[in-house]
Amino acid sequence: MANMIIKKQLRSISLPSRSHPSTSGLEDALNKIKTITTGSSESILMGLAGLEELYNCTEEFLKMGSTQQVMSSGGSEFMEEMLDGSLRLMDICSVSRDLMVETQEHVHGVQSCVRRKKAAGGGDQLDVTISAYVGFRKNMRKEAKKLLGSLKKIDGGSRSYDHEDEHLVAVIDAMRRVESVSVVVLKSFLEFLSQRKSNINSKLASVLKKKKDHHEAAQNELETLDSALCGDFFFHDDLQKDLEEVEMSIGRFERNLEGLFRRLIRTRASLLNIISH
């Protein structure tokens, strides 16, 4: 059901209300993202990679003389809206990237303790490290929910804009759809981080279920690891596999968020350049 909702959101965003030859490249990039779904890390990574490509196209679009002329001459209110949205998106992207870096640090710590315990004991240190990771995950969920709240403050094309200059209207529509797509993709990523299994703190529930059931019930790699860490720690081979999967996914998230952050900076610089001229 969630996948269907996201698909509908992206389809509606990708269909231009008004078109203009100058916006065709940007609309093509928008349409490439409309098939992205939510739920799995792979689909979210595709969405983030799609945003990187979209903002590359956006930067080229903002460098066009015709775009700069029409935006500087008739879109002052709209420009302020875009600048506010770009700043919020940059902040969300930056905090998300930092969360991924911290997650990697915690995962590496657990991996190191698991290897030491497997080789020569050291269960107490493993318990401490796991407790630190579980505590961090709680804070991550809280932070992700705060960022989701910040996303809601971005207009994302919610307001209509009517003007006699059809080129200006087409440019504004295209830029608002870029912002809207960014909100949808980042929302799916933050929901991925903030999901919580009902048995995350219940070791009794994990004892009553087979480890296989935990993997089937988990909706993403982070939840799978949560279940493993709050269950029986002595399945070292399975736990190492869970840790490696999380490490791989988080590393890819970090790289994509870093790439997106850099492109958001360039887009904001282009907007500021248009205003200054």
Coordinates of N, CA, C and O in Angstrom, one line a residue, residues 29 33 44-59 93 181-182 185 252-264 266-267:
A29 N 14.4 14.3 -16.6 CA 15.0 13.8 -15.4 C 14.0 13.5 -14.3 O 14.2 12.5 -13.6
I33 N 12.5 9.4 -12.3 CA 12.4 9.0 -10.9 C 11.0 8.5 -10.5 O 10.8 7.9 -9.5
I44 N 15.4 3.0 -2.3 CA 15.7 4.3 -1.8 C 17.0 4.8 -2.3 O 17.2 6.0 -2.7
L45 N 18.0 3.9 -2.4 CA 19.3 4.3 -3.0 C 19.1 4.7 -4.5 O 19.8 5.6 -4.9
M46 N 18.3 4.0 -5.2 CA 18.0 4.4 -6.6 C 17.3 5.8 -6.6 O 17.6 6.6 -7.5
G47 N 16.5 6.1 -5.6 CA 15.9 7.4 -5.5 C 16.9 8.5 -5.3 O 16.9 9.5 -5.9
L48 N 17.8 8.2 -4.3 CA 18.8 9.2 -4.0 C 19.8 9.4 -5.2 O 20.2 10.6 -5.5
A49 N 20.1 8.3 -5.9 CA 20.9 8.5 -7.1 C 20.2 9.2 -8.2 O 20.8 10.1 -8.9
G50 N 18.9 9.0 -8.3 CA 18.1 9.8 -9.2 C 18.0 11.2 -8.9 O 18.0 12.1 -9.8
L51 N 18.0 11.6 -7.6 CA 18.1 13.0 -7.2 C 19.4 13.6 -7.6 O 19.4 14.8 -8.0
E52 N 20.5 12.9 -7.5 CA 21.8 13.5 -7.9 C 21.7 13.8 -9.4 O 22.2 14.9 -9.8
E53 N 21.2 12.9 -10.2 CA 21.1 13.2 -11.6 C 20.2 14.4 -11.9 O 20.4 15.2 -12.7
L54 N 19.1 14.4 -11.2 CA 18.1 15.5 -11.3 C 18.7 16.8 -11.0 O 18.5 17.8 -11.7
Y55 N 19.5 16.9 -9.9 CA 20.1 18.2 -9.6 C 21.2 18.6 -10.5 O 21.5 19.8 -10.7
N56 N 21.8 17.6 -11.2 CA 22.8 17.9 -12.2 C 22.1 18.6 -13.4 O 22.5 19.6 -13.9
C57 N 20.9 18.1 -13.7 CA 20.1 18.7 -14.8 C 19.5 20.1 -14.3 O 19.5 21.0 -15.1
T58 N 19.2 20.2 -13.0 CA 18.7 21.4 -12.5 C 19.7 22.5 -12.6 O 19.4 23.7 -12.9
E59 N 21.0 22.2 -12.3 CA 22.1 23.1 -12.3 C 22.3 23.7 -13.8 O 22.4 24.9 -14.0
C93 N 19.8 16.8 4.5 CA 20.7 15.9 3.8 C 22.0 15.8 4.6 O 22.6 14.7 4.8
V181 N 9.8 16.2 -5.6 CA 10.4 14.8 -5.8 C 11.5 14.6 -4.7 O 11.6 13.6 -4.1
S182 N 12.2 15.7 -4.4 CA 13.2 15.6 -3.3 C 12.6 15.3 -2.0 O 13.1 14.5 -1.2
V185 N 11.5 11.5 -1.9 CA 12.6 10.5 -1.8 C 13.2 10.6 -0.4 O 13.5 9.6 0.2
R252 N 26.7 3.0 1.3 CA 26.1 3.5 0.0 C 25.2 4.7 0.3 O 25.2 5.7 -0.5
F253 N 24.4 4.7 1.4 CA 23.6 5.8 1.7 C 24.5 7.1 2.0 O 24.2 8.2 1.5
E254 N 25.6 6.9 2.7 CA 26.5 8.0 3.0 C 27.0 8.6 1.8 O 27.0 9.8 1.6
R255 N 27.5 7.8 0.8 CA 28.0 8.3 -0.4 C 27.0 9.1 -1.2 O 27.3 10.1 -1.8
N256 N 25.8 8.5 -1.3 CA 24.7 9.2 -2.1 C 24.3 10.5 -1.5 O 24.0 11.4 -2.2
L257 N 24.2 10.5 -0.1 CA 23.8 11.7 0.5 C 24.9 12.8 0.4 O 24.5 13.9 0.3
E258 N 26.1 12.4 0.4 CA 27.2 13.3 0.2 C 27.1 13.9 -1.2 O 27.3 15.1 -1.3
G259 N 26.9 13.0 -2.2 CA 26.8 13.5 -3.5 C 25.6 14.5 -3.7 O 25.7 15.5 -4.4
L260 N 24.5 14.1 -3.1 CA 23.3 14.9 -3.2 C 23.5 16.3 -2.5 O 23.1 17.3 -3.0
F261 N 24.2 16.2 -1.3 CA 24.5 17.5 -0.6 C 25.3 18.4 -1.4 O 25.0 19.6 -1.5
R262 N 26.3 17.9 -2.1 CA 27.1 18.8 -2.9 C 26.4 19.4 -4.1 O 26.6 20.6 -4.4
R263 N 25.4 18.6 -4.6 CA 24.6 19.2 -5.8 C 23.6 20.2 -5.3 O 23.3 21.2 -6.0
L264 N 23.1 20.0 -4.0 CA 22.2 21.0 -3.5 C 22.9 22.3 -3.2 O 22.3 23.4 -3.4
R266 N 25.4 23.5 -5.0 CA 25.6 24.1 -6.3 C 24.3 24.7 -6.8 O 24.3 25.8 -7.3
T267 N 23.2 24.0 -6.5 CA 21.9 24.6 -6.9 C 21.6 25.9 -6.2 O 21.1 26.9 -6.8

